[in-house]
PDB file of C-alpha atoms and ligand atoms in Angstrom:
ATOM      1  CA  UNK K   1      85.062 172.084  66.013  1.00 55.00           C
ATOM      2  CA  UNK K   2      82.665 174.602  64.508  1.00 66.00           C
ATOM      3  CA  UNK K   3      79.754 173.364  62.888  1.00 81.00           C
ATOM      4  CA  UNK K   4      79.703 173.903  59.155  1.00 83.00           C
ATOM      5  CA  UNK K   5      76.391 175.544  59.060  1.00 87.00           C
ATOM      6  CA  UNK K   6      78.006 178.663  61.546  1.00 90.00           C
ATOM      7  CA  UNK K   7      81.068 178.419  59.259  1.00 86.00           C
ATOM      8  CA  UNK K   8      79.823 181.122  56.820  1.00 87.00           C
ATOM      9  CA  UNK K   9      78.603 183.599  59.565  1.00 90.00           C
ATOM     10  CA  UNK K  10      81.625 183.260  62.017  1.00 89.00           C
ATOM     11  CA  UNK K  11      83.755 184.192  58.455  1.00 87.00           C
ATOM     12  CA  UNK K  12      81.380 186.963  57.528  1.00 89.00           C
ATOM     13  CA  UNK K  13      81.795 188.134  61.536  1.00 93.00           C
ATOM     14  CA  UNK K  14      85.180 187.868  61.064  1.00 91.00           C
ATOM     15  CA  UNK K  15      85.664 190.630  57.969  1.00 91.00           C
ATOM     16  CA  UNK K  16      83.573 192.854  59.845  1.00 93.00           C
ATOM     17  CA  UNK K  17      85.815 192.929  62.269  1.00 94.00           C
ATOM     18  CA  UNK K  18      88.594 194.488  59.884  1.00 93.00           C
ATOM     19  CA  UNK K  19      86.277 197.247  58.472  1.00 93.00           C
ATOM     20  CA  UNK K  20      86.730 200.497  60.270  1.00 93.00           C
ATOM     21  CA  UNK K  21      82.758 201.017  60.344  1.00 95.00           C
ATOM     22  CA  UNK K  22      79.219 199.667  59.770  1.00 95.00           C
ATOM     23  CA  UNK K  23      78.898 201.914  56.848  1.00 95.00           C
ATOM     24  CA  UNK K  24      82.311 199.813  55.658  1.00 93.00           C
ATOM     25  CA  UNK K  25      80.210 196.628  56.579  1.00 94.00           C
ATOM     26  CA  UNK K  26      77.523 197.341  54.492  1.00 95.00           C
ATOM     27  CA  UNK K  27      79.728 198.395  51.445  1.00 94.00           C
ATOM     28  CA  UNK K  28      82.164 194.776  52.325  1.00 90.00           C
ATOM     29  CA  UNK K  29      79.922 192.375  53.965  1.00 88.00           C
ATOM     30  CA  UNK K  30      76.405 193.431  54.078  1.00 89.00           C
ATOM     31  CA  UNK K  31      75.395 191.120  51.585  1.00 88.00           C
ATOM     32  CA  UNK K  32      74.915 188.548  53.683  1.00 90.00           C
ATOM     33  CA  UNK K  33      72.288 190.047  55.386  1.00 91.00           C
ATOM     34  CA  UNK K  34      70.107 191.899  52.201  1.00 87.00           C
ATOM     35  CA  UNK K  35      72.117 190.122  48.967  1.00 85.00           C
ATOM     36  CA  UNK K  36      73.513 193.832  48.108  1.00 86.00           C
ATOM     37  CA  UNK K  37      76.880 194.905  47.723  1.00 84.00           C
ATOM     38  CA  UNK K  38      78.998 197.884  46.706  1.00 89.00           C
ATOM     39  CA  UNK K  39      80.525 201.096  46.959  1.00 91.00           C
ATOM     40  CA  UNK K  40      78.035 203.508  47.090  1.00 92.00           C
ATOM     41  CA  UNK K  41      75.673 201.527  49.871  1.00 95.00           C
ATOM     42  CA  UNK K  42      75.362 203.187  53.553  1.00 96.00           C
ATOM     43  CA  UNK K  43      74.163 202.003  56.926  1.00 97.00           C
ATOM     44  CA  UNK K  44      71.586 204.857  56.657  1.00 97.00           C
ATOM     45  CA  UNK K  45      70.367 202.654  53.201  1.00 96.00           C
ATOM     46  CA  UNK K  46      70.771 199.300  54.953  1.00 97.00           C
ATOM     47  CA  UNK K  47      68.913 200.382  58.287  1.00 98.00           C
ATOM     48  CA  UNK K  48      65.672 202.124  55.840  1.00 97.00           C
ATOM     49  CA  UNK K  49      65.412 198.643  53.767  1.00 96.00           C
ATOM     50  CA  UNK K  50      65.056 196.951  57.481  1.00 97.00           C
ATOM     51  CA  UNK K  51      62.554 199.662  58.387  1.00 98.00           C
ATOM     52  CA  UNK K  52      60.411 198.355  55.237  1.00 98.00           C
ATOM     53  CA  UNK K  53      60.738 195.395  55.607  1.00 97.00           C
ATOM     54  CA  UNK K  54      59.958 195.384  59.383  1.00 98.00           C
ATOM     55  CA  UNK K  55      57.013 197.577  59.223  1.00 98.00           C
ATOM     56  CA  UNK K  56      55.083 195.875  56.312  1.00 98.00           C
ATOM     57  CA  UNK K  57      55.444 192.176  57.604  1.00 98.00           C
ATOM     58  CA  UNK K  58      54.111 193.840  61.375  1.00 98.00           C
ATOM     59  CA  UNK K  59      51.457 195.407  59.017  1.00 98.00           C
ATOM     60  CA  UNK K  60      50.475 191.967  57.227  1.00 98.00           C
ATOM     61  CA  UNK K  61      50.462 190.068  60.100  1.00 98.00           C
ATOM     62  CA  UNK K  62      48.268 192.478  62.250  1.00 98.00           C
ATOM     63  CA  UNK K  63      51.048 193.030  64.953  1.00 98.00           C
ATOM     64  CA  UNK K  64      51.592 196.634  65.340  1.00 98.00           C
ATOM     65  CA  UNK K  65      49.863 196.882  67.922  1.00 98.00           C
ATOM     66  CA  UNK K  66      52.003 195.061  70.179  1.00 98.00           C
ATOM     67  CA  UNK K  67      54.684 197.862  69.383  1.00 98.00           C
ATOM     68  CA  UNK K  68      55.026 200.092  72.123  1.00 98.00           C
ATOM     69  CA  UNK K  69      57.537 201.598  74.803  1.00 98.00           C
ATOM     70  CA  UNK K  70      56.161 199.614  77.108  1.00 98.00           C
ATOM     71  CA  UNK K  71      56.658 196.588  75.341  1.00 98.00           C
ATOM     72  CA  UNK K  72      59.245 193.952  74.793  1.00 99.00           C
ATOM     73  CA  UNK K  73      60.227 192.010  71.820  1.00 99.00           C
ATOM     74  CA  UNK K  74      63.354 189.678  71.529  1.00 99.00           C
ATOM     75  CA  UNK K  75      64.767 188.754  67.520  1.00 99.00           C
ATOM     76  CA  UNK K  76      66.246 185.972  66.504  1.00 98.00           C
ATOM     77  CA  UNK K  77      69.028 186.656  64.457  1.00 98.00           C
ATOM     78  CA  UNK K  78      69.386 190.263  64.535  1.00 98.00           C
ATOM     79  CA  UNK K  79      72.993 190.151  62.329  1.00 97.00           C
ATOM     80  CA  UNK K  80      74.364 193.875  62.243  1.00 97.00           C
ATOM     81  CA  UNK K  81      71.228 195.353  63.576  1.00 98.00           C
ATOM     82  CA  UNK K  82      69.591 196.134  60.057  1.00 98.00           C
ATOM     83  CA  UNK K  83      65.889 195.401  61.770  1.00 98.00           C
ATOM     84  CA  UNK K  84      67.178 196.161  65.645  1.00 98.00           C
ATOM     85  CA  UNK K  85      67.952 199.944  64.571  1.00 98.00           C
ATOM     86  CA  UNK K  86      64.087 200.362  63.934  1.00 98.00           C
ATOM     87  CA  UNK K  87      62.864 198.079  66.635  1.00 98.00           C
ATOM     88  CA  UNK K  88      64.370 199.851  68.906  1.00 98.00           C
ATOM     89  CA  UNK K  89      62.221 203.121  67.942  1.00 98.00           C
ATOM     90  CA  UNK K  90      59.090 200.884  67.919  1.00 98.00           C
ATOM     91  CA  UNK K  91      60.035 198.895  70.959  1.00 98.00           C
ATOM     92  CA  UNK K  92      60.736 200.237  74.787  1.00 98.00           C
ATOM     93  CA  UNK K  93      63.049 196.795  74.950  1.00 98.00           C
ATOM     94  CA  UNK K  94      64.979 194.797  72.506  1.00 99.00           C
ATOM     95  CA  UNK K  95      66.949 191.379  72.918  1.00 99.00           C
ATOM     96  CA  UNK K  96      68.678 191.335  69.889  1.00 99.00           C
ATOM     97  CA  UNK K  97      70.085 187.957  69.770  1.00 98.00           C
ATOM     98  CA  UNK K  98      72.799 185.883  66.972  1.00 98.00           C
ATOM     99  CA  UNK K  99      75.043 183.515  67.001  1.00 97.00           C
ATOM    100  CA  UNK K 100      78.180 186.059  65.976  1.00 96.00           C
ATOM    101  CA  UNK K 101      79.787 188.013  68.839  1.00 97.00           C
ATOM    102  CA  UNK K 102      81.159 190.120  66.308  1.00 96.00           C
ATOM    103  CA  UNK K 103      77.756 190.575  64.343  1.00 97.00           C
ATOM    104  CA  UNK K 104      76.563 192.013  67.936  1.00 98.00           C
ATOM    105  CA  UNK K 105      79.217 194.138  68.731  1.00 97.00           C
ATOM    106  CA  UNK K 106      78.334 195.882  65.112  1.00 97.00           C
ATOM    107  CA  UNK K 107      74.505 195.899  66.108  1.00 98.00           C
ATOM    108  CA  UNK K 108      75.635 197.844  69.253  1.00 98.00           C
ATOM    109  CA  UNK K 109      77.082 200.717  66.721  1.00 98.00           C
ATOM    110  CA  UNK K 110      74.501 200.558  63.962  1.00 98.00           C
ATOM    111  CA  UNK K 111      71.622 201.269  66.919  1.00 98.00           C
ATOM    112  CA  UNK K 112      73.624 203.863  68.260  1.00 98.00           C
ATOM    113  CA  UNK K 113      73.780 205.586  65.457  1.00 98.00           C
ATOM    114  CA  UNK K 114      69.780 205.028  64.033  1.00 98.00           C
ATOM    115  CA  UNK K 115      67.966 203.715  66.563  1.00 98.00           C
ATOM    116  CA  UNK K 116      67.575 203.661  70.873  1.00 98.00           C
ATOM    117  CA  UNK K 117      70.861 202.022  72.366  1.00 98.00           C
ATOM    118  CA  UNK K 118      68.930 202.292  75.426  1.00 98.00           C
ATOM    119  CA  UNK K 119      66.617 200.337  75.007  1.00 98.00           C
ATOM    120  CA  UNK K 120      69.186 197.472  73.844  1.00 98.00           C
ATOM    121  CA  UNK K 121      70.219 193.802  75.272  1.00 98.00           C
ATOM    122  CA  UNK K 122      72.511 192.139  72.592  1.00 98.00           C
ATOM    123  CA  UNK K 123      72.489 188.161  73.733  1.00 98.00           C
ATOM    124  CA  UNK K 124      74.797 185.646  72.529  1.00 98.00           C
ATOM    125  CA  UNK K 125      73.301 182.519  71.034  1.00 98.00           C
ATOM    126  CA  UNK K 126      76.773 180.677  71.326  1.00 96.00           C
ATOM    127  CA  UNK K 127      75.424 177.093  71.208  1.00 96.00           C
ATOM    128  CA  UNK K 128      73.162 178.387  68.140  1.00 97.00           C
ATOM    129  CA  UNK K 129      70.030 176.577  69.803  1.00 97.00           C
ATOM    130  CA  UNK K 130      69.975 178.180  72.924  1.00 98.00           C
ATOM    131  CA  UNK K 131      68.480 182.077  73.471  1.00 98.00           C
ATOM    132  CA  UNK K 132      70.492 183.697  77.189  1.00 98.00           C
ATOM    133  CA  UNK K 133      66.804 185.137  77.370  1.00 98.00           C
ATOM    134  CA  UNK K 134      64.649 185.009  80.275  1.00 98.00           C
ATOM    135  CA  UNK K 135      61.044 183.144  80.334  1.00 98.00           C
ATOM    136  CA  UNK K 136      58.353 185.053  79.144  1.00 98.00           C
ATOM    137  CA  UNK K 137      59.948 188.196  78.506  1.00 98.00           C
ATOM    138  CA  UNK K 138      58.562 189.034  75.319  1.00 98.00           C
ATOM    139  CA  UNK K 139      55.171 190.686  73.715  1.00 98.00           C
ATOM    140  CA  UNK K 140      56.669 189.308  70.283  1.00 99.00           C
ATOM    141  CA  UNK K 141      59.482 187.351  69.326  1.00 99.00           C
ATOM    142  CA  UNK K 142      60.485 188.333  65.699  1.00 99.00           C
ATOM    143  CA  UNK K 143      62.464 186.094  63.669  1.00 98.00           C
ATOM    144  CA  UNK K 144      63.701 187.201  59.393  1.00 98.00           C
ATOM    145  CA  UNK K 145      66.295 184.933  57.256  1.00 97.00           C
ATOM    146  CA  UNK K 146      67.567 183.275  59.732  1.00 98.00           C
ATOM    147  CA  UNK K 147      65.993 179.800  60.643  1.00 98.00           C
ATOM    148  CA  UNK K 148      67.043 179.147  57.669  1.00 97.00           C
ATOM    149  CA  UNK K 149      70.622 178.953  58.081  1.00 95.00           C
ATOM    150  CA  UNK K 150      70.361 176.247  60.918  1.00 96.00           C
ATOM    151  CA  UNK K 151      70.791 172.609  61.067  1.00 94.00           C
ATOM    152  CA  UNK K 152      66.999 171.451  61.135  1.00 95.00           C
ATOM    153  CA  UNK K 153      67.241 170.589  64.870  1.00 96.00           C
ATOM    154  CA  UNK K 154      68.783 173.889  65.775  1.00 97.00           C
ATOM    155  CA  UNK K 155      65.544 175.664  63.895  1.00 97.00           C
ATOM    156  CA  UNK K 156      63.555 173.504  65.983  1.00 97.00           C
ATOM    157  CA  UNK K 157      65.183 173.707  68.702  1.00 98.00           C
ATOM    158  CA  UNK K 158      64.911 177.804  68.478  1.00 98.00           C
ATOM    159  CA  UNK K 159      61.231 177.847  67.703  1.00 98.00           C
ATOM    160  CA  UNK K 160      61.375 176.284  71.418  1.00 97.00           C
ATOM    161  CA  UNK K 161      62.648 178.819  72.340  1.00 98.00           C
ATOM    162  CA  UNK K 162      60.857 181.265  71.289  1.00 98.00           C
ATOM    163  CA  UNK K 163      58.067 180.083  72.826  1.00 98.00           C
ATOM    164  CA  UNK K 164      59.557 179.843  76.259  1.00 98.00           C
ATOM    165  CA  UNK K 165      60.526 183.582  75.871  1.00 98.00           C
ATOM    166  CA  UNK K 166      56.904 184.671  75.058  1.00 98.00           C
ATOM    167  CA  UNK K 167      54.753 185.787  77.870  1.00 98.00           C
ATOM    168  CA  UNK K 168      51.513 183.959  77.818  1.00 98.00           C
ATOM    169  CA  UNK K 169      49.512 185.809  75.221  1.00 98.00           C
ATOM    170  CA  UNK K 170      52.102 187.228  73.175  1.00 98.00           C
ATOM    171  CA  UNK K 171      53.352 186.607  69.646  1.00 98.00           C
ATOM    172  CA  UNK K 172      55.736 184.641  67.583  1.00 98.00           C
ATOM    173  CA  UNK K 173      56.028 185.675  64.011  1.00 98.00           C
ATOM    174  CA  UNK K 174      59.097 183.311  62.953  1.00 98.00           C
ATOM    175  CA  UNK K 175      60.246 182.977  58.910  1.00 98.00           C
ATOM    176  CA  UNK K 176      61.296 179.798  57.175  1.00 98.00           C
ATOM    177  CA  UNK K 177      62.480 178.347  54.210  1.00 97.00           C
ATOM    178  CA  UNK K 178      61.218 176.079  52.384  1.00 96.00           C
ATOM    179  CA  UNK K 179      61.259 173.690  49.321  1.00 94.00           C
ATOM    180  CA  UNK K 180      60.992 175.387  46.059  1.00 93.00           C
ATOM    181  CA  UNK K 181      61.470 173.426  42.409  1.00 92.00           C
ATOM    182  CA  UNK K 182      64.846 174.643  41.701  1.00 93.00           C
ATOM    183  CA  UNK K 183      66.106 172.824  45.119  1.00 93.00           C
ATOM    184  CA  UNK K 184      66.702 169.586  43.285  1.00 93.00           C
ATOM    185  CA  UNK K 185      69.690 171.586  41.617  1.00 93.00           C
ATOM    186  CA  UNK K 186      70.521 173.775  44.938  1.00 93.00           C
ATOM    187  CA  UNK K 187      69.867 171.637  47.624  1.00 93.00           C
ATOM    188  CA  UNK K 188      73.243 169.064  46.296  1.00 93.00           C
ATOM    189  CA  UNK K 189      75.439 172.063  45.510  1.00 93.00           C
ATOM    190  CA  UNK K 190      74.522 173.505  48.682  1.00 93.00           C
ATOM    191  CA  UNK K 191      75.382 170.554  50.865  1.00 92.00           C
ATOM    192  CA  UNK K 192      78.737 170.158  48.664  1.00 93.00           C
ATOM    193  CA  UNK K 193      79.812 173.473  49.626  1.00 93.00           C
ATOM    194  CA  UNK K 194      78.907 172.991  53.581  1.00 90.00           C
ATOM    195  CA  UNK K 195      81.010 170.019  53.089  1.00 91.00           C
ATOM    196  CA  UNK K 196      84.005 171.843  51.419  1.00 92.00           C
ATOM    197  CA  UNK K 197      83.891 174.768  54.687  1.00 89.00           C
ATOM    198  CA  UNK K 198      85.097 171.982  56.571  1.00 87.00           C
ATOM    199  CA  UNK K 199      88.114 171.347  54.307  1.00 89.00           C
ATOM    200  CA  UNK K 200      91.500 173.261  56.361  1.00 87.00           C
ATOM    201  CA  UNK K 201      92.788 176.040  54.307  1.00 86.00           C
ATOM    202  CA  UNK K 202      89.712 176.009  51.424  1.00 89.00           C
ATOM    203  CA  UNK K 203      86.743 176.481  53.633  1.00 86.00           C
ATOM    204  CA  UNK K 204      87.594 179.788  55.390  1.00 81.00           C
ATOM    205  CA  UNK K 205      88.334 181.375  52.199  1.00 85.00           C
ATOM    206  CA  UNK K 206      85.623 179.721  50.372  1.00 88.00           C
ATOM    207  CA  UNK K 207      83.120 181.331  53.147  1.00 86.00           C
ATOM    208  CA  UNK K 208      83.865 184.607  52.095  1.00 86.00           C
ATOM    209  CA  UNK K 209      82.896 183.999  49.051  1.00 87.00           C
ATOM    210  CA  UNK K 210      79.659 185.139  47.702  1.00 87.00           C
ATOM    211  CA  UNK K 211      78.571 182.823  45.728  1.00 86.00           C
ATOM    212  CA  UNK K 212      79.511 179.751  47.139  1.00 87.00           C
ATOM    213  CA  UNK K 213      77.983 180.867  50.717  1.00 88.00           C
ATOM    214  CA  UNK K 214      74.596 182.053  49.336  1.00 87.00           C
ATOM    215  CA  UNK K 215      74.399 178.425  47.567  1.00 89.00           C
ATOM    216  CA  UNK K 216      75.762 176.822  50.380  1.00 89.00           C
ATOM    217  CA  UNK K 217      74.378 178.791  53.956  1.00 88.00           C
ATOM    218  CA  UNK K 218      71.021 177.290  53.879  1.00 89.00           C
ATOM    219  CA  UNK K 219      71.228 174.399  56.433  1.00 91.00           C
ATOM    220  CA  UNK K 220      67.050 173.154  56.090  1.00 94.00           C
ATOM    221  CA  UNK K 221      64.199 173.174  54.245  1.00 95.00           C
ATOM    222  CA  UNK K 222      61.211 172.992  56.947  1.00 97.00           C
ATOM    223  CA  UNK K 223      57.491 173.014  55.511  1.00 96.00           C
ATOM    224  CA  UNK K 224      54.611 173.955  58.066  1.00 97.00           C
ATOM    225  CA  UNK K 225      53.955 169.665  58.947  1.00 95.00           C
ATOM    226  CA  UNK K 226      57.577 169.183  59.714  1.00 95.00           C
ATOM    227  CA  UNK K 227      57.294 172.218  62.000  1.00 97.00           C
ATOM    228  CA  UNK K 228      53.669 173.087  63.564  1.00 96.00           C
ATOM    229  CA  UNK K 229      53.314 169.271  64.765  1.00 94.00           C
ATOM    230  CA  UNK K 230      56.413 169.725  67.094  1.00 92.00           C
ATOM    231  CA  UNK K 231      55.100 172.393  68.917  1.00 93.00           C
ATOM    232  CA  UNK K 232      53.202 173.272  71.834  1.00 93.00           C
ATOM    233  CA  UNK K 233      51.519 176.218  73.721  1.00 95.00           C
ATOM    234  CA  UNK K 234      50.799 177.922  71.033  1.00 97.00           C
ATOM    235  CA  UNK K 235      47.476 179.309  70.087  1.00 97.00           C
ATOM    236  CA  UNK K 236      45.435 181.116  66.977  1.00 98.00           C
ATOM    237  CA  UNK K 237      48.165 179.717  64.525  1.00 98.00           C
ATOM    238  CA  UNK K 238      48.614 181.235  61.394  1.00 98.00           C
ATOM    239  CA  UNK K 239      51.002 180.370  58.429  1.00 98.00           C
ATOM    240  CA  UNK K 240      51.461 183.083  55.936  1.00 98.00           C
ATOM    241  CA  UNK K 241      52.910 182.147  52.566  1.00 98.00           C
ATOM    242  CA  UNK K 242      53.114 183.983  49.189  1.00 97.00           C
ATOM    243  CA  UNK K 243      50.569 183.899  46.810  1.00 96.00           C
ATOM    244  CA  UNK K 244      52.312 182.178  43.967  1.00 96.00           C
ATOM    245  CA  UNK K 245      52.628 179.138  46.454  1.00 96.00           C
ATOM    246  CA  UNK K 246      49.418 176.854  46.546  1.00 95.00           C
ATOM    247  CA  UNK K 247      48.573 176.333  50.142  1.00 96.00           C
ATOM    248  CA  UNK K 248      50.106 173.814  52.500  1.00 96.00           C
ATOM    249  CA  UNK K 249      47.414 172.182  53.913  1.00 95.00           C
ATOM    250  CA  UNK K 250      48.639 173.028  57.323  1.00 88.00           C
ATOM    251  CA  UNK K 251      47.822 171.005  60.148  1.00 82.00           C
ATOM    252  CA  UNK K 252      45.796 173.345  62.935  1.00 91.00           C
ATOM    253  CA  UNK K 253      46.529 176.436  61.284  1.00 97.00           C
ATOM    254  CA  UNK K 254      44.608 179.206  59.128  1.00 97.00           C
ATOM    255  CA  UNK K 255      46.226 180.229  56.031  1.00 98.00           C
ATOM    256  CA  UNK K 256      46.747 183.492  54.636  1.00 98.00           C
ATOM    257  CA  UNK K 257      48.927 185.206  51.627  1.00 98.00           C
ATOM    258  CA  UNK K 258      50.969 188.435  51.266  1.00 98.00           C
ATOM    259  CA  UNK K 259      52.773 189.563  48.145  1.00 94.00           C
ATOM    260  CA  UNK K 260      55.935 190.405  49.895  1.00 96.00           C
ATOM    261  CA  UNK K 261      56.421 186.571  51.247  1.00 98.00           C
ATOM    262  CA  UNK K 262      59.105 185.096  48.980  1.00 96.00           C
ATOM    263  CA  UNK K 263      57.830 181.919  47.312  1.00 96.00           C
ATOM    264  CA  UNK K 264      60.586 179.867  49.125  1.00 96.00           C
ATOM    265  CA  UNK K 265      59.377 181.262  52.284  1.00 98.00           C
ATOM    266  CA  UNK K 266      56.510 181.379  54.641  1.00 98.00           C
ATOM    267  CA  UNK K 267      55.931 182.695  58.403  1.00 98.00           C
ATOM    268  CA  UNK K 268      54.507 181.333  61.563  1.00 98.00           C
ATOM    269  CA  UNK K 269      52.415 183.538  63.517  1.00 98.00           C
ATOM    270  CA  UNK K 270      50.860 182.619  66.253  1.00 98.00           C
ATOM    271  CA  UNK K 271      49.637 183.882  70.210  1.00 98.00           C
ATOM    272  CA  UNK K 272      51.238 181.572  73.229  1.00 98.00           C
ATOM    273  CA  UNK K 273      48.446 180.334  75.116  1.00 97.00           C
ATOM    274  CA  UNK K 274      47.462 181.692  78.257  1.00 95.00           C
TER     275      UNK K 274
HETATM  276  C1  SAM Z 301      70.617 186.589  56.653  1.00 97.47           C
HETATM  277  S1  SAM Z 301      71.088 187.171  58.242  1.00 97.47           S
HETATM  278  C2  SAM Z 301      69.589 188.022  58.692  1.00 97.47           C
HETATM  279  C3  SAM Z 301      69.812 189.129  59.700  1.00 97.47           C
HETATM  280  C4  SAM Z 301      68.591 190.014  59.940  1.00 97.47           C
HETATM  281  N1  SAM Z 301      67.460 189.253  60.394  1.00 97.47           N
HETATM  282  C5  SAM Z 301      68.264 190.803  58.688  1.00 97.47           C
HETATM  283  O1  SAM Z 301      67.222 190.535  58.068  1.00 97.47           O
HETATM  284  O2  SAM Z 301      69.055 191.663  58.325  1.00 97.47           O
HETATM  285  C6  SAM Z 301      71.033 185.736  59.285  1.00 97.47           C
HETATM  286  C7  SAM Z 301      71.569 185.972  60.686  1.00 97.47           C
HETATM  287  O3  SAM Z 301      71.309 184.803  61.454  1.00 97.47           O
HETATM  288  C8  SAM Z 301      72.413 184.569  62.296  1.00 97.47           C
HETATM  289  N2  SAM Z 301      72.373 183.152  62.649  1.00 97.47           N
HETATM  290  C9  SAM Z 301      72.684 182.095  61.859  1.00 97.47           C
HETATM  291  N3  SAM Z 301      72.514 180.942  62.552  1.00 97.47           N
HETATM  292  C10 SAM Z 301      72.076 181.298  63.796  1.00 97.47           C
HETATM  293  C11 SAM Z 301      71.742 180.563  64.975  1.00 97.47           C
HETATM  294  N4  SAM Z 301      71.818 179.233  64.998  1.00 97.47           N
HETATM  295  N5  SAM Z 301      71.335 181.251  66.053  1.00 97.47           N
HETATM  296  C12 SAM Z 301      71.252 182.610  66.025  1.00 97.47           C
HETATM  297  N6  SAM Z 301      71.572 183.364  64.960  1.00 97.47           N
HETATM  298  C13 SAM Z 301      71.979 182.708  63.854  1.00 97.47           C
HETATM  299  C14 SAM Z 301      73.605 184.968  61.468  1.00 97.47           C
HETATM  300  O4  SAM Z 301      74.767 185.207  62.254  1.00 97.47           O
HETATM  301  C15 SAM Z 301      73.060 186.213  60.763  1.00 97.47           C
HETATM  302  O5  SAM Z 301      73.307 187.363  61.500  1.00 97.47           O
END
């Protein structure tokens, strides 16, 4: 049976299936990935706010450098390519990896279109804890929004693997959510609906509904101590946060702020040890 917390991605892989093209993606579906929706949105659009987004957290976490043709970088959750498109220009190799086949099968067209197909690997996570990547592969392994949206063991489990997938002396720079005051109302609703996308008949169509997946696709709330004190071989760790967020006290890490962190989120960056 499909785990409730892949129900609302496997339904939102599903629709993009019946569009005729990305650009129809991002006008039917997109929101899942950037929460915008509409008739007048493009891929061109969709693929620039990636390129932002991508470039400034690089920028604020002092990795550019590690972009290069000669390097590698593998992301974790890459959805419809809205990041891969631009990594792929900034990259020489790209394992672009997510838990929908149909998600990847998009990716394939949107970096076609905007970025270096080339330079491409799409990878299947079909267990959604397990990354077909080689060991050590990677100069950085990238992950935005999607941690998130796993059952707390499967983050975990993910953050593993990023690690294994980092050559010694790379980077991780990995995004999670976590608890903000207006959880104690969204954190019940939200398990409610993952509850209800098990129900036969309701659930599909419920998960293609906006609302009710945007209360109900965030599967954890992981601080920096649940996290940093389950895992090893990594080195110079950083947590990043916003700066409207006191800091979390995190155990073995330096702390740092950047205005375009969302409160509910922060970022792990740190080097695999050599
Ligand atoms: C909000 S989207 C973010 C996509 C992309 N990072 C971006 O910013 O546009 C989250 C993505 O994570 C993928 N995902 C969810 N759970 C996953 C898992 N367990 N393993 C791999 N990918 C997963 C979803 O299919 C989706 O494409």
């Amino acid at each position: 049976m499909t785990r409730k917390q892949h129900v609302p991605w496997k339904a939102a892989g599903a629709a993009s299936e019946e569009q005729h093209s990305v650009d129809e993606v991002v006008r039917e579906t997109g929101w899942v990935f950037n929460n915008v929706r509409g008739p007048a949105l493009t891929l061109a659009a969709f693929v620039e706010s990636g390129d932002q987004e991508t470039g400034a957290y690089l920028q604020a976490f002092s990795l550019q450098g590690l972009a290069s043709a000669e390097a590698t970088i593998v992301e974790i959750g890459s959805g419809i390519g809205r990041m891969t498109a631009g990594l792929t220009r900034l990259f020489g190799s790209v394992y672009a990896c997510d838990l929908d086949a149909a998600f990847l099968e998009r990716c394939r067209e949107t970096v076609a279109q905007f970025g270096m197909p080339e330079r491409l690997h799409t990878c299947h996570v079909s267990d959604g804890r397990t990354l077909p990547v080689p060991d050590g592969v990677a100069d950085l392994t990238f992950s935005y929004i999607t941690l998130q949206h796993c059952q707390p063991d499967d983050a975990l489990a993910l953050v593993r693997e990023a690690v294994r997938v980092t050559r010694p002396g790379g980077a991780v720079a990995l995004n999670f959510r976590t608890w903000v005051g207006r959880d104690a109302v969204l954190w019940p609703l939200g398990s409610t609906i993952r509850g209800l996308w098990r129900v036969p008949g309701l659930g599909p169509r419920l998960a293609r509904r906006r609302f009710a997946t945007r209360l109900g696709w965030q599967a954890n709330r992981l601080a920096p101590s649940e996290v940093l004190p389950r895992l090893a071989g990594l080195v110079d760790v950083q947590v990043h946060r916003s700066h409207l967020r006191r800091p979390f006290g995190a155990p073995g890490a330096t702390e740092a702020t950047f205005d375009g962190i969302n409160p509910s989120h922060w970022w792990l960056v740190a080097r695999r040890a050599t």
